[in-house]
């Protein structure tokens, strides 16, 4: 929480309000750091990576069958 964005449950209005308040109170420098961290975290999430994960899942399921 607060590293790459804000987490909240969509069915809990008070959590969403808190996240919005925190976002609005965050300094531009901190927002830039969070943006960079979010980009770095998302970089490996390519279609090829998703396909590899899916194939591994299928292989694991098949081996356990």
C-alpha atoms as a PDB file:
ATOM      1  CA  UNK A   1       0.000   0.000   0.000  1.00  0.00           C
ATOM      2  CA  UNK A   2       1.493   3.326  -1.023  1.00  0.00           C
ATOM      3  CA  UNK A   3       4.363   1.797  -3.008  1.00  0.00           C
ATOM      4  CA  UNK A   4       2.824   1.457  -6.470  1.00  0.00           C
ATOM      5  CA  UNK A   5      -0.623   2.820  -5.665  1.00  0.00           C
ATOM      6  CA  UNK A   6      -3.380   2.388  -3.135  1.00  0.00           C
ATOM      7  CA  UNK A   7      -5.312  -0.752  -2.362  1.00  0.00           C
ATOM      8  CA  UNK A   8      -8.906  -0.750  -1.224  1.00  0.00           C
ATOM      9  CA  UNK A   9     -11.909  -3.014  -1.377  1.00  0.00           C
ATOM     10  CA  UNK A  10     -14.479  -1.714  -3.822  1.00  0.00           C
ATOM     11  CA  UNK A  11     -17.290  -2.750  -1.505  1.00  0.00           C
ATOM     12  CA  UNK A  12     -15.940  -0.612   1.344  1.00  0.00           C
ATOM     13  CA  UNK A  13     -16.624   3.042   0.699  1.00  0.00           C
ATOM     14  CA  UNK A  14     -14.518   4.209   3.651  1.00  0.00           C
ATOM     15  CA  UNK A  15     -11.452   2.420   2.265  1.00  0.00           C
ATOM     16  CA  UNK A  16     -11.899   4.073  -1.114  1.00  0.00           C
ATOM     17  CA  UNK A  17     -12.317   7.487   0.514  1.00  0.00           C
ATOM     18  CA  UNK A  18      -9.139   6.944   2.545  1.00  0.00           C
ATOM     19  CA  UNK A  19      -7.174   5.935  -0.562  1.00  0.00           C
ATOM     20  CA  UNK A  20      -8.388   9.000  -2.454  1.00  0.00           C
ATOM     21  CA  UNK A  21      -7.482  11.265   0.475  1.00  0.00           C
ATOM     22  CA  UNK A  22      -4.004   9.739   0.657  1.00  0.00           C
ATOM     23  CA  UNK A  23      -3.529  10.140  -3.092  1.00  0.00           C
ATOM     24  CA  UNK A  24      -4.567  13.779  -2.990  1.00  0.00           C
ATOM     25  CA  UNK A  25      -2.182  14.461  -0.094  1.00  0.00           C
ATOM     26  CA  UNK A  26       0.817  12.733  -1.701  1.00  0.00           C
ATOM     27  CA  UNK A  27       3.630  14.985  -2.872  1.00  0.00           C
ATOM     28  CA  UNK A  28       4.516  15.169  -6.567  1.00  0.00           C
ATOM     29  CA  UNK A  29       7.932  13.627  -5.851  1.00  0.00           C
ATOM     30  CA  UNK A  30       6.347  10.678  -4.052  1.00  0.00           C
ATOM     31  CA  UNK A  31       3.815  10.242  -6.868  1.00  0.00           C
ATOM     32  CA  UNK A  32       6.680  10.155  -9.379  1.00  0.00           C
ATOM     33  CA  UNK A  33       8.456   7.490  -7.321  1.00  0.00           C
ATOM     34  CA  UNK A  34       5.241   5.480  -7.096  1.00  0.00           C
ATOM     35  CA  UNK A  35       4.720   5.801 -10.852  1.00  0.00           C
ATOM     36  CA  UNK A  36       8.232   4.513 -11.502  1.00  0.00           C
ATOM     37  CA  UNK A  37       7.708   1.614  -9.069  1.00  0.00           C
ATOM     38  CA  UNK A  38       4.396   0.707 -10.726  1.00  0.00           C
ATOM     39  CA  UNK A  39       5.981   0.717 -14.171  1.00  0.00           C
ATOM     40  CA  UNK A  40       8.865  -1.446 -12.975  1.00  0.00           C
ATOM     41  CA  UNK A  41       6.442  -3.902 -11.352  1.00  0.00           C
ATOM     42  CA  UNK A  42       4.340  -4.157 -14.521  1.00  0.00           C
ATOM     43  CA  UNK A  43       7.259  -4.455 -16.947  1.00  0.00           C
ATOM     44  CA  UNK A  44       7.607  -8.250 -16.706  1.00  0.00           C
ATOM     45  CA  UNK A  45       3.856  -8.799 -17.155  1.00  0.00           C
ATOM     46  CA  UNK A  46       3.998  -9.380 -20.897  1.00  0.00           C
ATOM     47  CA  UNK A  47       1.719 -11.611 -22.970  1.00  0.00           C
ATOM     48  CA  UNK A  48       4.625 -14.060 -23.279  1.00  0.00           C
ATOM     49  CA  UNK A  49       4.984 -14.180 -19.496  1.00  0.00           C
ATOM     50  CA  UNK A  50       1.243 -14.800 -19.086  1.00  0.00           C
ATOM     51  CA  UNK A  51       1.401 -17.591 -21.668  1.00  0.00           C
ATOM     52  CA  UNK A  52       4.380 -19.188 -19.900  1.00  0.00           C
ATOM     53  CA  UNK A  53       2.514 -19.097 -16.584  1.00  0.00           C
ATOM     54  CA  UNK A  54      -0.560 -20.638 -18.190  1.00  0.00           C
ATOM     55  CA  UNK A  55       1.472 -23.428 -19.806  1.00  0.00           C
ATOM     56  CA  UNK A  56       3.176 -24.191 -16.477  1.00  0.00           C
ATOM     57  CA  UNK A  57      -0.236 -24.313 -14.810  1.00  0.00           C
ATOM     58  CA  UNK A  58      -1.545 -26.721 -17.442  1.00  0.00           C
ATOM     59  CA  UNK A  59       1.541 -28.932 -17.130  1.00  0.00           C
ATOM     60  CA  UNK A  60       1.213 -29.019 -13.354  1.00  0.00           C
ATOM     61  CA  UNK A  61      -2.480 -29.878 -13.604  1.00  0.00           C
ATOM     62  CA  UNK A  62      -1.761 -32.597 -16.171  1.00  0.00           C
ATOM     63  CA  UNK A  63       1.010 -34.139 -14.043  1.00  0.00           C
ATOM     64  CA  UNK A  64      -1.306 -34.263 -11.041  1.00  0.00           C
ATOM     65  CA  UNK A  65      -4.097 -35.880 -13.048  1.00  0.00           C
END
